[in-house]
Amino acid sequence: MFLDLDGFKLINDSLGHEQGDKLLVAFAERIAPLFHPGDTLARLGGDEFTLLLDNITNHHSLAIPERIQQALETPFHLGELEFSVSASIGIVMQPEPELGAEEILRDADTAMYRAKAQGRGQYVMFDPTMHNQALQRFQLEIELKKAIERQEFVVFYQPIVDLVNGGLVGFEALVRWQHPTQGLVLPDYFIPLAEKTGLIITIGREVLLAACQQAKSWQDKFDNQQKLLISVNLAVPQLLSSHIMDEIDQILQQSGLPPATLKLEVTESGIMENIETALDVLSAIRERSITLSIDDFGTGYSSLSYLHRFPFDTLKVDRSFVIEMEKDSKNLEIIRGIVGLAHNLEKKVIVEGIETETQLALVKNLGCEYGQGYLFAKPLPAKEAEKLLRSPRLFF
Ligand code: C2E
Ligand code: MG
Ligand code: MG
């Protein structure tokens, strides 16, 4: 078993390493009595422990993590302070005889990461498909790097519609990967890994440049489109990278796009997790007259007490609320609440994922300013999007 304490870094960072060390000792002392002579409990490093149990049955093996979690239910005391600590546990049962210690540890570690992903205090049994998934992730990372070199990313444009008059306000730029063998790959497949590995910084820069250049060329080419808005997603690693403002400035200069026609979309969890740095960058963005939108609003764990400190202009209501809206009037009330909140803060609301006439009628009725969704148009290649500018029409 591979054990890793949840949230240990926070304790170390906030109380200092000495307190952290004490907690590790207390943790080991707490769980050691659960095992039999002949079992081995070891600290690998940091807050990582491993546990080697001999001669146990499948049934028994699951009793152990249960007992560990139970033992951790009582809080720890360090001086005056009280802590609740949980551990994420990965388990490998009766590994193949040909596997060496390192491979067994690797598999237990993989299972432990899976447990972490499920939240605090979980345990997960390793199965070989996890190893395949780890390999696939590694493969995907290599492919992503190649894709960057070969410039295989393309930007699609989804119309953003004015819900008062049905007119086109602008587009959201959404990246796609023109894969050499798999065809067009959607971002949900590669953005999470690109964020984890930092590759999103390069990909995001390319997308921002392409989108700004495209928007500028449309503004110049078509009458009455000088204010055409382009909305671009900004991932957390981009937001936190030290060069982000230089890059934005350079792209604005290179494309000639008026900053007031650029909108950047940031997720609420991205801001909340790094509040101080994020606030600095967001104000720097705002100083340039670029506008800001909080994306996927309602799905993260925003602290409402922080909301008024964010210099944003638009709240983007997540699609999940819209899907549920017709089925359950409570979701409609949630959107109504979000709209009220936004309007009281003098912000505008954009609703994404509008797919039906009923949904459109409902969100219009709530006073949302903008909408986006398949009902109007799917994300389109630049050429298709351009047709909407060449022969403008109302979306409803
Ligand atoms: P998002 O920023 O919330 O973008 C909206 C997503 O909802 C898009 O998915 C869009 O195609 C989809 N959508 C819009 N209207 C509808 C609808 O009516 N029905 C349904 N079912 N879906 C709708 P897409 O293009 O697959 O992008 C998914 C996510 O990937 C985006 O969510 C965004 O978080 C991320 N992403 C896309 N492009 C970029 C990028 O250039 N940079 C970064 N950092 N993230 C990106
Ligand atoms: Mg977005
Ligand atoms: Mg969204």
Short mmCIF file of C-alpha atoms and ligand atoms in Angstrom, two decimals:
data_model
loop_
_atom_site.label_atom_id
_atom_site.label_comp_id
_atom_site.label_asym_id
_atom_site.label_seq_id
_atom_site.Cartn_x
_atom_site.Cartn_y
_atom_site.Cartn_z
CA MET A 1 0.00 0.00 0.00
CA PHE A 2 1.07 3.49 -0.77
CA LEU A 3 -0.14 6.10 1.71
CA ASP A 4 -0.02 9.82 1.20
CA LEU A 5 -1.36 12.38 3.65
CA ASP A 6 -3.97 14.76 2.28
CA GLY A 7 -3.23 18.45 2.50
CA PHE A 8 0.07 17.96 4.29
CA LYS A 9 1.80 20.66 2.29
CA LEU A 10 -0.64 23.19 3.64
CA ILE A 11 0.28 22.27 7.22
CA ASN A 12 4.00 22.43 6.43
CA ASP A 13 3.68 25.75 4.66
CA SER A 14 1.48 27.41 7.22
CA LEU A 15 2.94 26.06 10.48
CA GLY A 16 6.52 25.31 9.51
CA HIS A 17 8.46 22.12 8.98
CA GLU A 18 8.98 21.44 12.66
CA GLN A 19 5.25 21.11 13.25
CA GLY A 20 4.99 19.13 10.02
CA ASP A 21 7.61 16.67 11.30
CA LYS A 22 5.74 16.27 14.56
CA LEU A 23 2.58 15.49 12.68
CA LEU A 24 4.34 12.82 10.60
CA VAL A 25 5.60 11.15 13.77
CA ALA A 26 2.17 11.32 15.39
CA PHE A 27 0.65 9.83 12.24
CA ALA A 28 3.09 6.91 12.22
CA GLU A 29 2.53 6.27 15.91
CA ARG A 30 -1.20 6.32 15.42
CA ILE A 31 -1.31 3.73 12.65
CA ALA A 32 1.61 1.47 13.66
CA PRO A 33 -0.42 -0.49 16.26
CA LEU A 34 -2.84 -1.58 13.52
CA PHE A 35 -0.37 -4.01 12.01
CA HIS A 36 1.04 -7.41 12.93
CA PRO A 37 4.61 -8.47 13.54
CA GLY A 38 6.17 -9.14 10.15
CA ASP A 39 4.31 -6.30 8.42
CA THR A 40 6.47 -3.41 7.31
CA LEU A 41 5.59 0.24 7.58
CA ALA A 42 8.09 2.67 6.07
CA ARG A 43 8.30 6.33 5.33
CA LEU A 44 9.47 6.83 1.75
CA GLY A 45 9.94 10.55 2.02
CA GLY A 46 7.86 13.65 2.57
CA ASP A 47 4.39 12.59 3.59
CA GLU A 48 4.57 9.30 1.71
CA PHE A 49 4.43 6.01 3.55
CA THR A 50 4.44 2.46 2.25
CA LEU A 51 3.07 -0.61 3.87
CA LEU A 52 4.00 -4.18 3.02
CA LEU A 53 1.63 -6.83 4.34
CA ASP A 54 2.35 -10.51 4.11
CA ASN A 55 -0.03 -13.40 3.81
CA ILE A 56 -3.31 -11.60 3.70
CA THR A 57 -6.51 -12.45 1.93
CA ASN A 58 -8.36 -10.10 -0.39
CA HIS A 59 -11.01 -9.60 2.22
CA HIS A 60 -8.55 -8.72 4.93
CA SER A 61 -6.64 -6.34 2.68
CA LEU A 62 -9.61 -4.01 2.46
CA ALA A 63 -10.13 -4.10 6.19
CA ILE A 64 -6.71 -2.51 6.64
CA PRO A 65 -7.33 0.77 4.81
CA GLU A 66 -10.71 0.96 6.53
CA ARG A 67 -8.98 0.66 9.87
CA ILE A 68 -6.40 3.27 8.91
CA GLN A 69 -9.11 5.74 7.93
CA GLN A 70 -10.96 4.99 11.15
CA ALA A 71 -7.85 5.55 13.24
CA LEU A 72 -7.49 8.95 11.59
CA GLU A 73 -10.98 10.05 12.51
CA THR A 74 -9.73 11.29 15.88
CA PRO A 75 -7.97 14.62 15.35
CA PHE A 76 -4.29 15.17 16.14
CA HIS A 77 -3.10 17.71 18.67
CA LEU A 78 0.02 19.76 18.10
CA GLY A 79 0.39 22.15 21.00
CA GLU A 80 -2.74 24.22 21.08
CA LEU A 81 -3.83 23.23 17.62
CA GLU A 82 -6.09 20.46 16.50
CA PHE A 83 -5.83 18.80 13.09
CA SER A 84 -7.93 16.38 11.17
CA VAL A 85 -5.72 14.36 8.88
CA SER A 86 -6.72 11.89 6.21
CA ALA A 87 -4.67 9.70 3.92
CA SER A 88 -5.10 8.61 0.33
CA ILE A 89 -4.19 4.97 -0.15
CA GLY A 90 -3.25 2.95 -3.23
CA ILE A 91 -3.27 -0.83 -2.96
CA VAL A 92 -1.62 -3.55 -5.02
CA MET A 93 -2.81 -7.09 -4.28
CA GLN A 94 -0.69 -10.15 -4.92
CA PRO A 95 1.37 -8.64 -7.68
CA GLU A 96 2.56 -10.83 -10.54
CA PRO A 97 5.57 -12.84 -9.34
CA GLU A 98 7.79 -11.39 -12.05
CA LEU A 99 7.24 -7.81 -10.87
CA GLY A 100 10.11 -6.17 -9.03
CA ALA A 101 9.79 -3.92 -6.00
CA GLU A 102 10.02 -0.79 -8.09
CA GLU A 103 7.21 -1.84 -10.38
CA ILE A 104 4.99 -2.77 -7.45
CA LEU A 105 5.65 0.62 -5.88
CA ARG A 106 4.89 2.34 -9.16
CA ASP A 107 1.54 0.56 -9.42
CA ALA A 108 0.63 1.35 -5.81
CA ASP A 109 1.57 4.96 -6.47
CA THR A 110 -0.66 5.01 -9.57
CA ALA A 111 -3.57 3.68 -7.51
CA MET A 112 -2.84 6.24 -4.79
CA TYR A 113 -3.06 9.08 -7.33
CA ARG A 114 -6.39 7.69 -8.44
CA ALA A 115 -7.52 7.76 -4.81
CA LYS A 116 -6.38 11.39 -4.50
CA ALA A 117 -8.39 12.30 -7.54
CA GLN A 118 -11.50 10.96 -5.81
CA GLY A 119 -11.09 13.31 -2.88
CA ARG A 120 -9.69 13.05 0.60
CA GLY A 121 -9.42 9.84 2.59
CA GLN A 122 -10.11 7.39 -0.23
CA TYR A 123 -8.45 4.11 -1.11
CA VAL A 124 -8.20 2.50 -4.50
CA MET A 125 -7.12 -0.97 -5.58
CA PHE A 126 -4.72 -1.01 -8.52
CA ASP A 127 -5.79 -2.70 -11.70
CA PRO A 128 -3.66 -3.06 -14.83
CA THR A 129 -5.87 -0.78 -16.94
CA MET A 130 -4.63 2.07 -14.74
CA HIS A 131 -1.14 1.34 -15.89
CA ASN A 132 -2.34 1.48 -19.48
CA GLN A 133 -3.99 4.79 -18.77
CA ALA A 134 -0.77 6.13 -17.29
CA LEU A 135 1.06 4.98 -20.41
CA GLN A 136 -1.57 6.56 -22.62
CA ARG A 137 -1.20 9.85 -20.78
CA PHE A 138 2.53 9.72 -21.32
CA GLN A 139 1.98 8.94 -24.99
CA LEU A 140 -0.45 11.84 -25.29
CA GLU A 141 2.06 14.20 -23.72
CA ILE A 142 4.65 13.25 -26.34
CA GLU A 143 2.08 13.68 -29.11
CA LEU A 144 1.06 17.07 -27.76
CA LYS A 145 4.64 18.26 -27.89
CA LYS A 146 4.86 17.13 -31.51
CA ALA A 147 1.54 18.79 -32.27
CA ILE A 148 2.92 22.09 -30.98
CA GLU A 149 5.98 21.78 -33.20
CA ARG A 150 3.89 20.86 -36.23
CA GLN A 151 1.32 23.56 -35.47
CA GLU A 152 -1.59 21.18 -35.56
CA PHE A 153 -3.90 23.32 -33.43
CA VAL A 154 -6.72 25.23 -35.08
CA VAL A 155 -9.14 27.70 -33.62
CA PHE A 156 -12.91 27.42 -34.04
CA TYR A 157 -15.32 30.28 -33.39
CA GLN A 158 -18.67 30.03 -31.63
CA PRO A 159 -21.06 32.99 -31.94
CA ILE A 160 -22.03 34.95 -28.84
CA VAL A 161 -25.50 36.38 -29.21
CA ASP A 162 -27.16 39.47 -27.78
CA LEU A 163 -30.25 38.12 -26.02
CA VAL A 164 -32.12 41.40 -26.36
CA ASN A 165 -31.98 41.82 -30.11
CA GLY A 166 -30.69 38.49 -31.43
CA GLY A 167 -27.63 40.06 -33.02
CA LEU A 168 -24.08 38.73 -33.13
CA VAL A 169 -21.81 40.28 -30.50
CA GLY A 170 -18.67 38.30 -31.10
CA PHE A 171 -17.14 34.84 -30.90
CA GLU A 172 -15.56 32.57 -28.36
CA ALA A 173 -12.31 31.08 -29.66
CA LEU A 174 -12.17 27.33 -28.97
CA VAL A 175 -9.13 25.26 -29.79
CA ARG A 176 -9.20 21.97 -31.70
CA TRP A 177 -6.40 19.60 -32.56
CA GLN A 178 -6.17 18.63 -36.20
CA HIS A 179 -4.68 15.22 -35.47
CA PRO A 180 -2.80 13.59 -38.40
CA THR A 181 -4.64 10.26 -38.02
CA GLN A 182 -7.54 10.82 -35.60
CA GLY A 183 -9.08 13.83 -37.29
CA LEU A 184 -10.41 16.74 -35.30
CA VAL A 185 -9.81 16.20 -31.57
CA LEU A 186 -11.85 18.17 -29.01
CA PRO A 187 -10.19 20.12 -26.19
CA ASP A 188 -11.65 18.07 -23.34
CA TYR A 189 -9.35 15.27 -24.49
CA PHE A 190 -6.09 17.21 -24.29
CA ILE A 191 -6.54 20.45 -22.34
CA PRO A 192 -6.48 18.84 -18.87
CA LEU A 193 -3.13 17.16 -19.60
CA ALA A 194 -1.82 20.27 -21.34
CA GLU A 195 -2.65 22.19 -18.16
CA LYS A 196 -0.98 19.65 -15.92
CA THR A 197 2.21 19.58 -17.98
CA GLY A 198 2.36 23.32 -18.62
CA LEU A 199 2.13 22.77 -22.39
CA ILE A 200 -1.02 24.89 -22.28
CA ILE A 201 1.19 27.96 -21.93
CA THR A 202 2.49 27.45 -25.47
CA ILE A 203 -0.81 26.22 -26.90
CA GLY A 204 -2.74 29.05 -25.23
CA ARG A 205 -0.36 31.65 -26.62
CA GLU A 206 -0.83 30.31 -30.15
CA VAL A 207 -4.60 30.33 -29.73
CA LEU A 208 -4.60 33.87 -28.38
CA LEU A 209 -2.46 35.12 -31.25
CA ALA A 210 -4.54 33.34 -33.90
CA ALA A 211 -7.82 34.55 -32.38
CA CYS A 212 -6.64 38.17 -32.07
CA GLN A 213 -5.36 38.21 -35.65
CA GLN A 214 -8.58 36.69 -36.94
CA ALA A 215 -10.78 39.11 -35.03
CA LYS A 216 -8.73 42.08 -36.19
CA SER A 217 -8.98 41.00 -39.81
CA TRP A 218 -12.78 40.63 -39.48
CA GLN A 219 -13.07 44.03 -37.82
CA ASP A 220 -11.20 45.58 -40.74
CA LYS A 221 -12.91 43.62 -43.46
CA PHE A 222 -16.57 44.13 -42.57
CA ASP A 223 -18.59 47.29 -42.07
CA ASN A 224 -19.91 47.91 -38.58
CA GLN A 225 -17.76 45.19 -37.04
CA GLN A 226 -15.17 47.46 -35.42
CA LYS A 227 -16.49 46.39 -32.02
CA LEU A 228 -16.64 42.68 -32.79
CA LEU A 229 -15.65 40.90 -29.60
CA ILE A 230 -13.30 37.95 -29.34
CA SER A 231 -13.40 35.87 -26.18
CA VAL A 232 -10.42 33.63 -25.41
CA ASN A 233 -9.97 31.10 -22.60
CA LEU A 234 -7.02 31.68 -20.30
CA ALA A 235 -5.89 28.58 -18.39
CA VAL A 236 -4.61 28.72 -14.82
CA PRO A 237 -0.95 28.00 -15.66
CA GLN A 238 -1.10 30.85 -18.18
CA LEU A 239 -2.61 33.18 -15.61
CA LEU A 240 0.14 32.32 -13.15
CA SER A 241 3.08 32.36 -15.56
CA SER A 242 5.37 35.30 -14.93
CA HIS A 243 5.45 36.39 -18.59
CA ILE A 244 1.74 36.47 -19.16
CA MET A 245 1.36 40.26 -19.37
CA ASP A 246 4.36 40.59 -21.71
CA GLU A 247 2.84 37.94 -23.93
CA ILE A 248 -0.57 39.59 -23.99
CA ASP A 249 0.98 42.97 -24.77
CA GLN A 250 3.07 41.49 -27.54
CA ILE A 251 0.10 39.72 -29.10
CA LEU A 252 -2.03 42.86 -28.97
CA GLN A 253 0.74 44.76 -30.68
CA GLN A 254 1.42 42.11 -33.28
CA SER A 255 -2.25 41.68 -34.18
CA GLY A 256 -3.25 45.34 -33.85
CA LEU A 257 -6.45 44.29 -32.06
CA PRO A 258 -8.02 47.06 -29.93
CA PRO A 259 -7.74 45.70 -26.35
CA ALA A 260 -11.33 46.67 -25.57
CA THR A 261 -12.51 44.08 -28.08
CA LEU A 262 -10.63 41.26 -26.36
CA LYS A 263 -12.25 39.33 -23.54
CA LEU A 264 -10.41 36.74 -21.48
CA GLU A 265 -12.26 33.88 -19.79
CA VAL A 266 -10.89 32.62 -16.51
CA THR A 267 -12.42 29.83 -14.41
CA GLU A 268 -13.50 30.64 -10.90
CA SER A 269 -11.56 27.77 -9.33
CA GLY A 270 -8.44 29.01 -11.12
CA ILE A 271 -8.80 32.37 -9.44
CA MET A 272 -9.74 31.04 -6.03
CA GLU A 273 -6.81 28.66 -5.77
CA ASN A 274 -4.27 31.41 -6.32
CA ILE A 275 -6.12 34.42 -5.17
CA GLU A 276 -3.37 37.00 -4.66
CA THR A 277 -1.36 36.34 -7.84
CA ALA A 278 -4.57 36.00 -9.81
CA LEU A 279 -5.85 39.35 -8.57
CA ASP A 280 -2.61 41.08 -9.61
CA VAL A 281 -2.78 39.65 -13.11
CA LEU A 282 -6.50 40.32 -13.46
CA SER A 283 -6.04 43.98 -12.56
CA ALA A 284 -3.14 44.29 -15.00
CA ILE A 285 -5.40 42.84 -17.69
CA ARG A 286 -8.20 45.23 -16.77
CA GLU A 287 -5.83 48.22 -16.86
CA ARG A 288 -5.34 47.53 -20.55
CA SER A 289 -9.11 47.78 -21.16
CA ILE A 290 -9.29 44.07 -21.89
CA THR A 291 -12.50 42.70 -20.37
CA LEU A 292 -12.81 39.63 -18.15
CA SER A 293 -15.31 36.87 -17.82
CA ILE A 294 -15.59 34.25 -15.08
CA ASP A 295 -16.14 30.99 -16.95
CA ASP A 296 -18.11 27.96 -15.73
CA PHE A 297 -19.54 30.03 -12.92
CA GLY A 298 -21.31 28.00 -10.28
CA THR A 299 -19.25 24.82 -10.67
CA GLY A 300 -16.22 25.80 -8.62
CA TYR A 301 -16.14 26.78 -5.02
CA SER A 302 -16.14 30.53 -5.28
CA SER A 303 -16.06 32.35 -2.08
CA LEU A 304 -18.73 34.95 -2.60
CA SER A 305 -16.86 37.23 -0.24
CA TYR A 306 -14.13 37.51 -2.84
CA LEU A 307 -16.35 38.08 -5.81
CA HIS A 308 -16.52 41.84 -5.48
CA ARG A 309 -12.72 42.00 -5.48
CA PHE A 310 -12.44 40.44 -8.94
CA PRO A 311 -12.30 43.09 -11.63
CA PHE A 312 -14.48 41.05 -13.99
CA ASP A 313 -17.18 42.28 -16.39
CA THR A 314 -19.20 39.18 -17.15
CA LEU A 315 -20.28 36.05 -15.33
CA LYS A 316 -20.61 33.02 -17.53
CA VAL A 317 -23.23 30.63 -16.20
CA ASP A 318 -22.17 27.02 -16.64
CA ARG A 319 -23.97 24.82 -19.12
CA SER A 320 -24.89 22.28 -16.42
CA PHE A 321 -27.46 24.70 -14.92
CA VAL A 322 -29.04 25.25 -18.30
CA ILE A 323 -29.40 21.52 -18.98
CA GLU A 324 -31.20 21.01 -15.68
CA MET A 325 -33.25 24.18 -15.94
CA GLU A 326 -36.28 22.75 -17.71
CA LYS A 327 -36.40 19.63 -15.56
CA ASP A 328 -36.15 21.21 -12.19
CA SER A 329 -37.38 24.66 -11.29
CA LYS A 330 -34.75 24.84 -8.53
CA ASN A 331 -32.03 25.17 -11.17
CA LEU A 332 -33.94 27.99 -12.75
CA GLU A 333 -33.94 29.65 -9.34
CA ILE A 334 -30.18 29.18 -9.08
CA ILE A 335 -29.68 30.93 -12.42
CA ARG A 336 -32.07 33.63 -11.31
CA GLY A 337 -29.96 34.03 -8.18
CA ILE A 338 -26.72 34.24 -10.16
CA VAL A 339 -28.23 36.83 -12.49
CA GLY A 340 -29.40 38.90 -9.52
CA LEU A 341 -25.99 38.66 -7.92
CA ALA A 342 -24.21 39.68 -11.13
CA HIS A 343 -26.56 42.57 -11.79
CA ASN A 344 -26.26 43.87 -8.25
CA LEU A 345 -22.50 43.92 -8.76
CA GLU A 346 -23.11 45.71 -12.07
CA LYS A 347 -21.81 42.80 -14.13
CA LYS A 348 -23.34 41.20 -17.16
CA VAL A 349 -24.38 37.59 -17.56
CA ILE A 350 -23.67 35.23 -20.41
CA VAL A 351 -25.32 31.84 -20.50
CA GLU A 352 -23.58 29.02 -22.30
CA GLY A 353 -25.05 25.80 -23.67
CA ILE A 354 -28.42 27.08 -24.88
CA GLU A 355 -29.78 24.24 -27.00
CA THR A 356 -33.56 24.66 -27.08
CA GLU A 357 -36.12 27.39 -27.68
CA THR A 358 -37.50 26.79 -24.19
CA GLN A 359 -34.09 27.39 -22.62
CA LEU A 360 -33.68 30.53 -24.71
CA ALA A 361 -37.07 31.87 -23.59
CA LEU A 362 -36.26 31.13 -19.95
CA VAL A 363 -32.86 32.82 -19.90
CA LYS A 364 -34.14 35.82 -21.86
CA ASN A 365 -36.89 36.14 -19.33
CA LEU A 366 -34.35 36.14 -16.50
CA GLY A 367 -32.65 39.16 -18.04
CA CYS A 368 -29.38 37.50 -19.10
CA GLU A 369 -27.57 39.75 -21.54
CA TYR A 370 -25.77 37.24 -23.75
CA GLY A 371 -26.10 33.67 -24.85
CA GLN A 372 -24.07 31.00 -26.55
CA GLY A 373 -25.12 27.54 -27.62
CA TYR A 374 -25.90 25.00 -30.30
CA LEU A 375 -29.34 26.58 -30.80
CA PHE A 376 -27.54 29.52 -32.42
CA ALA A 377 -24.46 27.77 -33.78
CA LYS A 378 -21.80 25.23 -32.90
CA PRO A 379 -18.16 26.32 -32.82
CA LEU A 380 -17.29 26.92 -36.49
CA PRO A 381 -14.10 26.95 -38.56
CA ALA A 382 -13.01 30.51 -39.34
CA LYS A 383 -14.35 30.31 -42.89
CA GLU A 384 -17.83 29.31 -41.72
CA ALA A 385 -17.84 31.92 -38.99
CA GLU A 386 -16.94 34.56 -41.56
CA LYS A 387 -20.15 33.83 -43.46
CA LEU A 388 -22.10 35.07 -40.45
CA LEU A 389 -20.31 38.39 -40.82
CA ARG A 390 -20.65 38.62 -44.58
CA SER A 391 -24.41 38.15 -44.49
CA PRO A 392 -25.49 39.15 -40.99
CA ARG A 393 -28.71 37.71 -39.66
CA LEU A 394 -30.54 37.68 -36.38
CA PHE A 395 -30.33 34.46 -34.35
CA PHE A 396 -33.92 34.65 -33.14
P1 C2E B 1 -15.71 26.47 -22.18
O1 C2E B 1 -14.71 27.58 -22.23
O2 C2E B 1 -16.72 26.51 -21.09
O3 C2E B 1 -16.36 26.45 -23.62
C1 C2E B 1 -17.67 26.12 -23.87
C2 C2E B 1 -17.77 24.68 -24.33
O4 C2E B 1 -19.15 24.35 -24.42
C3 C2E B 1 -17.20 24.45 -25.72
O5 C2E B 1 -16.72 23.11 -25.76
C4 C2E B 1 -18.43 24.56 -26.60
O6 C2E B 1 -18.31 23.90 -27.82
C5 C2E B 1 -19.45 23.90 -25.72
N1 C2E B 1 -20.80 24.32 -26.04
C6 C2E B 1 -21.23 25.54 -26.40
N2 C2E B 1 -22.56 25.55 -26.61
C7 C2E B 1 -22.97 24.29 -26.38
C8 C2E B 1 -24.26 23.66 -26.43
O7 C2E B 1 -25.27 24.25 -26.72
N3 C2E B 1 -24.31 22.35 -26.11
C9 C2E B 1 -23.20 21.64 -25.77
N4 C2E B 1 -23.33 20.36 -25.49
N5 C2E B 1 -21.98 22.20 -25.70
C10 C2E B 1 -21.87 23.51 -26.01
P2 C2E B 1 -15.31 22.75 -26.37
O8 C2E B 1 -15.00 23.59 -27.56
O9 C2E B 1 -15.26 21.28 -26.51
O10 C2E B 1 -14.34 23.22 -25.22
C11 C2E B 1 -14.37 22.60 -23.96
C12 C2E B 1 -13.53 23.33 -22.96
O11 C2E B 1 -12.15 23.26 -23.31
C13 C2E B 1 -13.83 24.82 -22.88
O12 C2E B 1 -14.95 25.04 -22.07
C14 C2E B 1 -12.56 25.33 -22.27
O13 C2E B 1 -12.56 25.15 -20.89
C15 C2E B 1 -11.53 24.43 -22.88
N6 C2E B 1 -10.90 25.13 -24.00
C16 C2E B 1 -11.28 25.21 -25.29
N7 C2E B 1 -10.41 25.94 -25.99
C17 C2E B 1 -9.46 26.38 -25.14
C18 C2E B 1 -8.29 27.19 -25.26
O14 C2E B 1 -7.94 27.72 -26.32
N8 C2E B 1 -7.57 27.40 -24.12
C19 C2E B 1 -7.94 26.85 -22.93
N9 C2E B 1 -7.18 27.11 -21.86
N10 C2E B 1 -9.01 26.08 -22.77
C20 C2E B 1 -9.79 25.85 -23.87
MG MG B 2 -14.87 29.53 -22.14
MG MG B 3 -17.69 27.49 -19.84
#
